[in-house]
Amino acid sequence: MLLAVDCIIFGFDGQDIKLLLIQRGFQPRKGEWSLVGGFVQPDESADAAAARILKKLSGLDGIYMEQLHTFSNPDRDTVERTVSVAYTALIDLQKFKQHLHEDFHAVWFPINQHPELIFDHQLMVNKAKEQLRYKAALHPLLLELMPAKFTIPQLQQLYESVYNSEFDKGNFSRKILSTKLLVKLADKDKLNSKKGAFYYRIDRKRYDANKQAFLNFVPDPKI
Amino acid sequence: MLLAVDCIIFGFDGQDIKLLLIQRGFQPRKGEWSLVGGFVQPDESADAAAARILKKLSGLDGIYMEQLHTFSNPDRDTVERTVSVAYTALIDLQKFKQHLHEDFHAVWFPINQHPELIFDHQLMVNKAKEQLRYKAALHPLLLELMPAKFTIPQLQQLYESVYNSEFDKGNFSRKILSTKLLVKLADKDKLNSKKGAFYYRIDRKRYDANKQAFLNFVPDPKI
DNA sequence: CCAAAAGTGTTCTCTCTACACCCATGA
DNA sequence: TCATGGGTGTAGAGAGAACACTTTTGG
């Protein structure tokens, strides 16, 4: 029995949510697209393997990953019995984009528009999306996807794309600000409007202290 | 590399939350207490193995279990590298108690007063408790622990023991009833008071339709 | 000046909490 | 009849939703 890990890495570039995929470098199914993954070594934990493999295949280092689920269907891998522990992470693409040189075969794809994946990787992605929606409704974790400086309307776009619905801008802004997790900066982003929107940054101390607090971000569905 | 499963089964007898443990029937550490667990066979998934092993060791059949987490520290098992997928379940003890004959070495222990466990099983139990608190704050899943007939004050006791705090009885009763997940029965339980408290049962249809709805059961902490 | 996006004000409704109060009944 | 736990009433605070309104500024 082999033990593998697969990483579902979501990134946000300020516009769209992306998913990190690689072109498999080995047989079987070499050249096809898959999640970043590999085998756990005899002397390492799955957590350690996930970090090591992510770094080796994409250059991403020091990313905080969480265990999602373990996939153990006996015929999920067509060659040999392989159990895979799936991990997820959320990252700000602008901070990490430069690492993705051609040294690596890792590529960011729009979350809803990526090539077909091998084995049960699509299942893993679906579960990760579901979990992202669930968690983001309760915790401010989508802030982790934002760049160092961002505006409230940008953040709102991220929420709207995760939940596939539109929020009232006034209420959204007040709700986010009421968490006191953001610090207003002096300058504005004028790319999207003439008036311009103030930049904010995360208040790291408060964020780390409150990220497990419940927030109830997602509005009730309009009937 | 070996793949195992371990089951953290919580039961409620109307008074206290219990944890199902077995005395290990094989070496190493035969006779010591552990979670219900065993090895995944080459042709079965971890989910299937968990159900099979739980039934074999405790007689419990058809229990709905959910994956909790996979434990893969390389030295978590002292003999051979073993990765364990942990599962959790919640059951009403009165419904299943009769199955625990002496054919099985499984025993229910009070959740906060059980023998020391082997390997990292205490870690698993702690994580399961944490997850139970988290989930029960959002979903009505503690209803699954109640007997077929129960009173609101009994249910309140369960919540209070899970959260280790006291709730206002009036508000608790209204909040639970507002979910419309309970059906009032005609008779009363007079064991705990002279006036008596009405029995209720779960409205199965509504419960199954709403168990993933958010509920916000746990009151804000009093500062 | 005007269009368009950012952000504020306001009102209404609903929920939550605290806590006073009423209810039923066995001893 | 009275102590006890079950259950209801209710006032005040706060959160959320809807949407009108003001602000800013590039073209």
XYZ file of C-alpha atoms (C1' of nucleotides) in Angstrom, chain D residues 3-25:
23
model
C -41.132 24.249 47.065
C -39.525 22.904 42.724
C -38.561 22.665 38.170
C -41.145 23.593 33.567
C -42.396 26.980 30.731
C -44.095 31.936 29.021
C -43.872 37.136 28.657
C -41.464 40.993 27.700
C -38.401 44.981 27.308
C -34.098 46.559 25.551
C -30.016 45.917 22.699
C -28.041 44.724 18.612
C -27.594 42.730 13.903
C -29.011 42.456 9.262
C -31.359 43.922 4.893
C -32.930 47.189 1.756
C -32.303 51.138 -0.440
C -32.016 56.175 -0.793
C -28.659 59.402 -0.531
C -24.042 61.925 -0.607
C -19.219 62.124 -2.143
C -15.492 62.275 -5.365
C -13.379 62.888 -9.657
